[in-house]
PDB file of C-alpha atoms in Angstrom:
ATOM      1  CA  GLN A   2      13.137   6.667  -7.214  1.00 80.00           C
ATOM      2  CA  SER A   3      10.870   6.279  -4.535  1.00 89.00           C
ATOM      3  CA  VAL A   4       9.980   9.548  -2.215  1.00 93.00           C
ATOM      4  CA  LEU A   5      11.146   7.005   0.809  1.00 97.00           C
ATOM      5  CA  THR A   6      14.433   5.539   0.269  1.00 98.00           C
ATOM      6  CA  GLN A   7      14.905   1.786   2.313  1.00 98.00           C
ATOM      7  CA  PRO A   8      18.013  -0.409   2.127  1.00 98.00           C
ATOM      8  CA  PRO A   9      17.248  -2.885  -1.305  1.00 97.00           C
ATOM      9  CA  SER A  10      17.991  -5.976   0.985  1.00 97.00           C
ATOM     10  CA  VAL A  11      19.848  -6.511   4.733  1.00 98.00           C
ATOM     11  CA  SER A  12      19.956  -9.852   6.650  1.00 97.00           C
ATOM     12  CA  GLY A  13      20.656 -12.036   9.151  1.00 97.00           C
ATOM     13  CA  ALA A  14      20.937 -15.254  10.672  1.00 97.00           C
ATOM     14  CA  PRO A  15      18.567 -16.659  12.459  1.00 97.00           C
ATOM     15  CA  GLY A  16      17.552 -15.436  16.518  1.00 97.00           C
ATOM     16  CA  GLN A  17      19.567 -12.033  15.427  1.00 97.00           C
ATOM     17  CA  ARG A  18      18.726  -8.653  15.110  1.00 98.00           C
ATOM     18  CA  VAL A  19      18.275  -6.207  11.844  1.00 98.00           C
ATOM     19  CA  THR A  20      17.409  -2.859  11.238  1.00 98.00           C
ATOM     20  CA  ILE A  21      15.576  -1.417   8.204  1.00 98.00           C
ATOM     21  CA  SER A  22      15.400   1.768   7.922  1.00 98.00           C
ATOM     22  CA  CYS A  23      13.218   4.516   5.935  1.00 98.00           C
ATOM     23  CA  THR A  24      14.713   7.809   5.211  1.00 98.00           C
ATOM     24  CA  GLY A  25      12.470  10.655   4.098  1.00 97.00           C
ATOM     25  CA  ALA A  26      11.967  14.259   4.002  1.00 97.00           C
ATOM     26  CA  ILE A  27      11.015  17.195   5.651  1.00 96.00           C
ATOM     27  CA  THR A  28       7.689  17.078   3.262  1.00 96.00           C
ATOM     28  CA  ASN A  29       7.154  13.967   4.417  1.00 97.00           C
ATOM     29  CA  ILE A  30       8.162  11.890   7.927  1.00 97.00           C
ATOM     30  CA  GLY A  31       9.836  15.266   9.056  1.00 96.00           C
ATOM     31  CA  THR A  32       6.632  17.126   9.178  1.00 96.00           C
ATOM     32  CA  GLY A  33       5.130  14.714  11.964  1.00 93.00           C
ATOM     33  CA  TYR A  34       3.478  11.862   9.885  1.00 96.00           C
ATOM     34  CA  GLU A  35       3.048   8.842  10.497  1.00 96.00           C
ATOM     35  CA  VAL A  36       4.948   6.117   9.675  1.00 98.00           C
ATOM     36  CA  HIS A  37       3.196   2.843   8.551  1.00 98.00           C
ATOM     37  CA  TRP A  38       5.164  -0.207   7.352  1.00 98.00           C
ATOM     38  CA  TYR A  39       3.961  -3.600   5.591  1.00 98.00           C
ATOM     39  CA  GLN A  40       5.655  -7.152   5.303  1.00 98.00           C
ATOM     40  CA  GLN A  41       4.733  -8.824   2.001  1.00 98.00           C
ATOM     41  CA  LEU A  42       5.540 -12.266   1.466  1.00 96.00           C
ATOM     42  CA  PRO A  43       5.868 -13.782  -2.087  1.00 92.00           C
ATOM     43  CA  GLY A  44       2.869 -13.861  -4.123  1.00 92.00           C
ATOM     44  CA  THR A  45       0.810 -12.321  -1.412  1.00 96.00           C
ATOM     45  CA  ALA A  46      -0.799  -8.889  -0.381  1.00 97.00           C
ATOM     46  CA  PRO A  47       1.254  -6.603   1.732  1.00 98.00           C
ATOM     47  CA  LYS A  48       0.319  -6.672   5.256  1.00 98.00           C
ATOM     48  CA  LEU A  49       0.361  -4.398   8.050  1.00 98.00           C
ATOM     49  CA  LEU A  50       2.946  -5.059  10.676  1.00 98.00           C
ATOM     50  CA  ILE A  51       3.965  -1.337  12.308  1.00 98.00           C
ATOM     51  CA  SER A  52       1.303   1.025  12.440  1.00 97.00           C
ATOM     52  CA  ALA A  53       1.491   4.746  13.097  1.00 96.00           C
ATOM     53  CA  ASN A  54       5.422   4.422  13.747  1.00 97.00           C
ATOM     54  CA  THR A  55       5.252   2.069  16.859  1.00 97.00           C
ATOM     55  CA  ASN A  56       2.249  -0.024  16.957  1.00 97.00           C
ATOM     56  CA  ARG A  57       1.917  -3.498  16.637  1.00 97.00           C
ATOM     57  CA  PRO A  58      -1.830  -4.864  15.212  1.00 95.00           C
ATOM     58  CA  SER A  59      -3.617  -8.032  16.932  1.00 94.00           C
ATOM     59  CA  GLY A  60      -1.522 -10.995  15.531  1.00 95.00           C
ATOM     60  CA  VAL A  61       2.067  -9.008  15.457  1.00 97.00           C
ATOM     61  CA  PRO A  62       4.918 -10.537  17.017  1.00 96.00           C
ATOM     62  CA  GLY A  63       6.917  -9.067  20.184  1.00 97.00           C
ATOM     63  CA  ARG A  64       9.796  -9.352  17.923  1.00 97.00           C
ATOM     64  CA  PHE A  65       8.995  -6.499  15.612  1.00 98.00           C
ATOM     65  CA  SER A  66       8.902  -3.113  16.703  1.00 98.00           C
ATOM     66  CA  GLY A  67       9.060   0.497  14.516  1.00 98.00           C
ATOM     67  CA  SER A  68      10.985   3.778  15.730  1.00 97.00           C
ATOM     68  CA  LYS A  69      10.918   6.919  14.286  1.00 97.00           C
ATOM     69  CA  SER A  70      13.699  10.191  14.282  1.00 96.00           C
ATOM     70  CA  GLY A  71      13.341  13.446  12.556  1.00 96.00           C
ATOM     71  CA  THR A  72      13.048  12.567   9.253  1.00 97.00           C
ATOM     72  CA  SER A  73      14.455   8.898   9.487  1.00 98.00           C
ATOM     73  CA  ALA A  74      12.171   5.505  10.433  1.00 98.00           C
ATOM     74  CA  SER A  75      13.350   2.147  11.468  1.00 98.00           C
ATOM     75  CA  LEU A  76      11.564  -0.990  11.825  1.00 98.00           C
ATOM     76  CA  VAL A  77      13.817  -3.553  13.756  1.00 98.00           C
ATOM     77  CA  ILE A  78      13.497  -7.043  14.022  1.00 98.00           C
ATOM     78  CA  THR A  79      14.625  -9.363  17.244  1.00 97.00           C
ATOM     79  CA  GLY A  80      15.166 -13.104  17.390  1.00 97.00           C
ATOM     80  CA  LEU A  81      15.318 -13.926  13.480  1.00 98.00           C
ATOM     81  CA  GLN A  82      12.861 -16.728  12.461  1.00 97.00           C
ATOM     82  CA  ALA A  83      13.175 -18.540   8.890  1.00 96.00           C
ATOM     83  CA  GLU A  84       8.826 -16.598   7.978  1.00 96.00           C
ATOM     84  CA  ASP A  85      10.139 -13.493   8.076  1.00 97.00           C
ATOM     85  CA  GLU A  86      12.319 -13.913   4.739  1.00 97.00           C
ATOM     86  CA  ALA A  87      10.446 -11.915   3.152  1.00 97.00           C
ATOM     87  CA  ASP A  88       9.869  -7.568   1.012  1.00 98.00           C
ATOM     88  CA  TYR A  89       9.142  -4.942   3.820  1.00 98.00           C
ATOM     89  CA  TYR A  90       8.013  -2.287   2.868  1.00 98.00           C
ATOM     90  CA  CYS A  91       7.891   1.769   4.996  1.00 98.00           C
ATOM     91  CA  GLN A  92       5.308   3.897   3.996  1.00 98.00           C
ATOM     92  CA  SER A  93       3.879   8.036   4.615  1.00 97.00           C
ATOM     93  CA  TYR A  94       2.747  10.586   3.956  1.00 96.00           C
ATOM     94  CA  ASP A  95       4.065  13.580   1.638  1.00 96.00           C
ATOM     95  CA  ASN A  96       3.397  17.282   0.963  1.00 96.00           C
ATOM     96  CA  ASN A  97       4.661  17.769  -1.854  1.00 94.00           C
ATOM     97  CA  VAL A  98       3.562  14.730  -4.085  1.00 92.00           C
ATOM     98  CA  ARG A  99      -0.005  15.324  -2.019  1.00 93.00           C
ATOM     99  CA  GLY A 100      -0.685  11.450  -1.116  1.00 93.00           C
ATOM    100  CA  TRP A 101       0.326   8.736   0.475  1.00 96.00           C
ATOM    101  CA  VAL A 102       4.571   7.279  -0.744  1.00 97.00           C
ATOM    102  CA  PHE A 103       6.106   4.070  -0.634  1.00 98.00           C
ATOM    103  CA  GLY A 104       9.323   3.512   0.118  1.00 98.00           C
ATOM    104  CA  GLY A 105      11.390   0.691  -2.452  1.00 97.00           C
ATOM    105  CA  GLY A 106      10.867  -1.807  -0.403  1.00 97.00           C
ATOM    106  CA  THR A 107      14.011  -3.873   1.487  1.00 98.00           C
ATOM    107  CA  LYS A 108      14.223  -7.941   0.542  1.00 98.00           C
ATOM    108  CA  LEU A 109      15.236  -9.496   3.831  1.00 98.00           C
ATOM    109  CA  THR A 110      17.025 -13.241   3.342  1.00 97.00           C
ATOM    110  CA  VAL A 111      17.468 -15.106   6.846  1.00 97.00           C
ATOM    111  CA  LEU A 112      20.672 -16.600   6.171  1.00 94.00           C
TER     112      LEU A 112
ATOM    113  CA  GLN B1351     -13.858 -10.291   9.357  1.00 92.00           C
ATOM    114  CA  VAL B1352     -14.046  -7.576   7.052  1.00 95.00           C
ATOM    115  CA  GLN B1353     -12.729  -9.172   3.866  1.00 97.00           C
ATOM    116  CA  LEU B1354     -11.926  -7.459   0.770  1.00 98.00           C
ATOM    117  CA  GLN B1355     -12.350  -9.371  -2.402  1.00 97.00           C
ATOM    118  CA  GLN B1356     -11.877  -7.521  -6.223  1.00 97.00           C
ATOM    119  CA  TRP B1357     -12.037  -8.340  -9.835  1.00 96.00           C
ATOM    120  CA  GLY B1358     -12.061  -7.361 -12.957  1.00 95.00           C
ATOM    121  CA  GLY B1359      -8.822  -6.297 -14.831  1.00 90.00           C
ATOM    122  CA  GLY B1360      -6.622  -8.808 -17.428  1.00 95.00           C
ATOM    123  CA  LEU B1361      -5.571  -8.539 -20.381  1.00 97.00           C
ATOM    124  CA  LEU B1362      -5.716  -4.661 -22.241  1.00 97.00           C
ATOM    125  CA  THR B1363      -4.519  -3.201 -25.277  1.00 97.00           C
ATOM    126  CA  PRO B1364      -2.977   0.057 -24.980  1.00 97.00           C
ATOM    127  CA  SER B1365      -5.760   2.917 -24.674  1.00 97.00           C
ATOM    128  CA  GLU B1366      -8.281   0.828 -23.265  1.00 97.00           C
ATOM    129  CA  THR B1367      -9.833   1.912 -20.138  1.00 97.00           C
ATOM    130  CA  LEU B1368      -9.297  -0.528 -16.993  1.00 98.00           C
ATOM    131  CA  SER B1369     -11.775  -1.219 -14.876  1.00 98.00           C
ATOM    132  CA  LEU B1370     -11.912  -2.660 -11.228  1.00 98.00           C
ATOM    133  CA  THR B1371     -14.212  -3.442  -8.944  1.00 98.00           C
ATOM    134  CA  CYS B1372     -13.987  -4.479  -5.064  1.00 98.00           C
ATOM    135  CA  GLY B1373     -16.301  -5.940  -2.628  1.00 98.00           C
ATOM    136  CA  VAL B1374     -15.881  -5.908   0.940  1.00 97.00           C
ATOM    137  CA  SER B1375     -18.004  -8.475   3.059  1.00 96.00           C
ATOM    138  CA  GLY B1376     -17.972  -8.743   6.571  1.00 95.00           C
ATOM    139  CA  GLY B1377     -18.154  -4.774   7.365  1.00 94.00           C
ATOM    140  CA  SER B1378     -19.212  -0.885   5.976  1.00 93.00           C
ATOM    141  CA  LEU B1379     -17.761   1.103   3.437  1.00 94.00           C
ATOM    142  CA  THR B1380     -19.100   3.415   6.153  1.00 93.00           C
ATOM    143  CA  GLY B1381     -16.128   5.606   8.149  1.00 91.00           C
ATOM    144  CA  TYR B1382     -13.030   4.709   5.951  1.00 94.00           C
ATOM    145  CA  TYR B1383     -11.367   5.164   2.933  1.00 96.00           C
ATOM    146  CA  TRP B1384     -11.340   3.267   0.608  1.00 97.00           C
ATOM    147  CA  SER B1385      -7.892   3.112  -2.154  1.00 97.00           C
ATOM    148  CA  TRP B1386      -6.407   0.871  -4.397  1.00 98.00           C
ATOM    149  CA  ILE B1387      -2.724   0.672  -4.778  1.00 98.00           C
ATOM    150  CA  ARG B1388      -0.771  -1.048  -7.845  1.00 98.00           C
ATOM    151  CA  GLN B1389       2.982  -2.629  -7.680  1.00 98.00           C
ATOM    152  CA  SER B1390       4.636  -3.465 -10.298  1.00 96.00           C
ATOM    153  CA  SER B1391       8.865  -4.270 -10.336  1.00 91.00           C
ATOM    154  CA  GLU B1392       9.065  -0.974 -12.005  1.00 90.00           C
ATOM    155  CA  LYS B1393       7.767   1.686  -9.595  1.00 90.00           C
ATOM    156  CA  GLY B1394       7.153  -0.601  -6.722  1.00 93.00           C
ATOM    157  CA  LEU B1395       3.934   0.045  -4.131  1.00 97.00           C
ATOM    158  CA  GLU B1396       1.949   3.110  -5.790  1.00 97.00           C
ATOM    159  CA  TRP B1397      -1.470   4.922  -4.147  1.00 97.00           C
ATOM    160  CA  ILE B1398      -3.678   5.882  -6.917  1.00 98.00           C
ATOM    161  CA  GLY B1399      -5.520   7.429  -4.710  1.00 97.00           C
ATOM    162  CA  GLU B1400      -9.003   6.423  -2.524  1.00 96.00           C
ATOM    163  CA  ILE B1401     -12.814   7.387  -1.685  1.00 97.00           C
ATOM    164  CA  ASN B1402     -15.162   7.366   1.259  1.00 94.00           C
ATOM    165  CA  HIS B1403     -18.254   6.185   1.649  1.00 92.00           C
ATOM    166  CA  SER B1404     -19.666   9.741   0.926  1.00 90.00           C
ATOM    167  CA  GLY B1405     -18.252   9.981  -2.740  1.00 87.00           C
ATOM    168  CA  GLY B1406     -14.707  12.232  -1.303  1.00 93.00           C
ATOM    169  CA  ARG B1407     -12.376  11.832  -3.732  1.00 95.00           C
ATOM    170  CA  ASN B1408      -8.031  12.352  -3.392  1.00 95.00           C
ATOM    171  CA  TYR B1409      -6.477  11.027  -6.445  1.00 97.00           C
ATOM    172  CA  PHE B1410      -2.447  10.643  -6.716  1.00 96.00           C
ATOM    173  CA  PRO B1411      -1.734  14.662  -9.010  1.00 94.00           C
ATOM    174  CA  SER B1412      -0.004  12.527 -12.042  1.00 92.00           C
ATOM    175  CA  LEU B1413      -2.749  10.112 -12.230  1.00 95.00           C
ATOM    176  CA  GLN B1414      -5.404  12.589 -11.733  1.00 95.00           C
ATOM    177  CA  ARG B1415      -7.012  13.103 -15.057  1.00 96.00           C
ATOM    178  CA  ARG B1416      -6.567   9.833 -15.740  1.00 98.00           C
ATOM    179  CA  VAL B1417      -8.388   8.325 -12.574  1.00 98.00           C
ATOM    180  CA  THR B1418     -11.907   7.728 -11.813  1.00 97.00           C
ATOM    181  CA  MET B1419     -13.027   5.826  -8.399  1.00 97.00           C
ATOM    182  CA  SER B1420     -16.725   5.286  -7.516  1.00 96.00           C
ATOM    183  CA  VAL B1421     -18.914   3.602  -4.796  1.00 96.00           C
ATOM    184  CA  ASP B1422     -21.740   1.272  -4.072  1.00 95.00           C
ATOM    185  CA  THR B1423     -22.923   1.796  -1.109  1.00 94.00           C
ATOM    186  CA  SER B1424     -25.908  -0.219  -1.994  1.00 94.00           C
ATOM    187  CA  LYS B1425     -23.605  -2.819  -2.477  1.00 96.00           C
ATOM    188  CA  ASN B1426     -20.999  -2.608  -0.617  1.00 96.00           C
ATOM    189  CA  GLN B1427     -19.083  -1.973  -2.947  1.00 97.00           C
ATOM    190  CA  PHE B1428     -16.257   0.648  -4.501  1.00 97.00           C
ATOM    191  CA  SER B1429     -14.995   1.033  -8.378  1.00 97.00           C
ATOM    192  CA  LEU B1430     -11.551   2.409 -10.383  1.00 98.00           C
ATOM    193  CA  THR B1431     -11.468   3.915 -13.631  1.00 98.00           C
ATOM    194  CA  LEU B1432      -8.435   4.078 -15.752  1.00 98.00           C
ATOM    195  CA  THR B1433      -8.423   5.271 -18.930  1.00 98.00           C
ATOM    196  CA  SER B1434      -5.549   4.829 -21.571  1.00 97.00           C
ATOM    197  CA  VAL B1435      -3.973   2.873 -19.992  1.00 97.00           C
ATOM    198  CA  THR B1436      -0.253   1.906 -21.757  1.00 97.00           C
ATOM    199  CA  ALA B1437       2.233  -0.532 -20.475  1.00 96.00           C
ATOM    200  CA  ALA B1438       3.582   1.913 -17.943  1.00 96.00           C
ATOM    201  CA  ASP B1439      -0.032   1.007 -15.933  1.00 97.00           C
ATOM    202  CA  THR B1440       0.724  -2.799 -16.308  1.00 97.00           C
ATOM    203  CA  SER B1441       0.881  -4.250 -12.664  1.00 98.00           C
ATOM    204  CA  VAL B1442      -0.596  -5.720  -9.629  1.00 97.00           C
ATOM    205  CA  TYR B1443      -3.384  -3.938  -8.772  1.00 98.00           C
ATOM    206  CA  PHE B1444      -4.456  -3.859  -4.680  1.00 98.00           C
ATOM    207  CA  CYS B1445      -8.121  -2.318  -3.516  1.00 98.00           C
ATOM    208  CA  VAL B1446      -7.122  -1.521   0.023  1.00 98.00           C
ATOM    209  CA  ARG B1447      -9.296   0.200   3.818  1.00 97.00           C
ATOM    210  CA  GLN B1448      -7.063   2.763   4.786  1.00 94.00           C
ATOM    211  CA  ARG B1449      -7.859   3.552   8.816  1.00 87.00           C
ATOM    212  CA  GLY B1450      -6.611   7.156   8.713  1.00 78.00           C
ATOM    213  CA  GLU B1451      -3.005   7.449  10.222  1.00 84.00           C
ATOM    214  CA  GLU B1452      -2.870   3.766  10.908  1.00 91.00           C
ATOM    215  CA  GLY B1453      -2.513   2.645   7.570  1.00 96.00           C
ATOM    216  CA  PHE B1454      -3.950   0.213   5.281  1.00 97.00           C
ATOM    217  CA  ASP B1455      -4.831  -2.390   7.199  1.00 96.00           C
ATOM    218  CA  ILE B1456      -7.119  -4.559   5.215  1.00 97.00           C
ATOM    219  CA  TRP B1457      -5.656  -5.697   0.961  1.00 98.00           C
ATOM    220  CA  GLY B1458      -7.821  -7.476  -0.947  1.00 97.00           C
ATOM    221  CA  GLN B1459      -5.754 -10.550  -3.227  1.00 96.00           C
ATOM    222  CA  GLY B1460      -4.489  -7.914  -5.722  1.00 97.00           C
ATOM    223  CA  THR B1461      -5.258  -8.397  -9.702  1.00 96.00           C
ATOM    224  CA  ARG B1462      -2.926  -8.336 -12.516  1.00 97.00           C
ATOM    225  CA  VAL B1463      -3.269  -5.870 -15.245  1.00 98.00           C
ATOM    226  CA  THR B1464      -0.882  -6.638 -18.201  1.00 98.00           C
ATOM    227  CA  VAL B1465      -1.318  -4.180 -21.364  1.00 97.00           C
ATOM    228  CA  SER B1466      -0.003  -5.111 -24.136  1.00 96.00           C
ATOM    229  CA  SER B1467      -0.275  -4.556 -27.900  1.00 93.00           C
TER     230      SER B1467
END
């Protein structure tokens, strides 16, 4: 049971928009800790996709965007492409756990 | 371009000690925290702990009594030791650079660790 809750899977057709949610609590996202998003392609290490809620590291396409509100955060992918098929994870800090925590991950399928 | 290259791990029997090392190339240990994160199908991604260049450490509380992290600035590398391993420690282990409130931005290639009798 992950501290941050994500849907196990989402899907969309090429060109569509998908949203992946990350639900936390007052002890993590709700306290004001930043939320980061990672993309993991099969057999590879996670890659930082969105930093500090909304920032795209250099090289990340503009079709990826992030937001945060209250105790939740969201990753939005617009103009879906086949290469976006991957697992996506959110991450933040939790005061109860006293450490960095991750969501359980969301598998994105491009139809 | 900073890169992380990790080594160690492999097949362990229960109660043995896991040792992993991560070498940093293209940059310095100074100014960052360096973490170990593991990933299994049962628990997903799990942060183990972090260390900085001067030895400041934070460990995940549930692993704290079994974890030790160290840093060797002369070799530009840092290490993880996990004692008394069980099957629950079977995972892929990653060494990672942490940019404070900006997330984990550079990851090692991952090392598979299997604990089995």
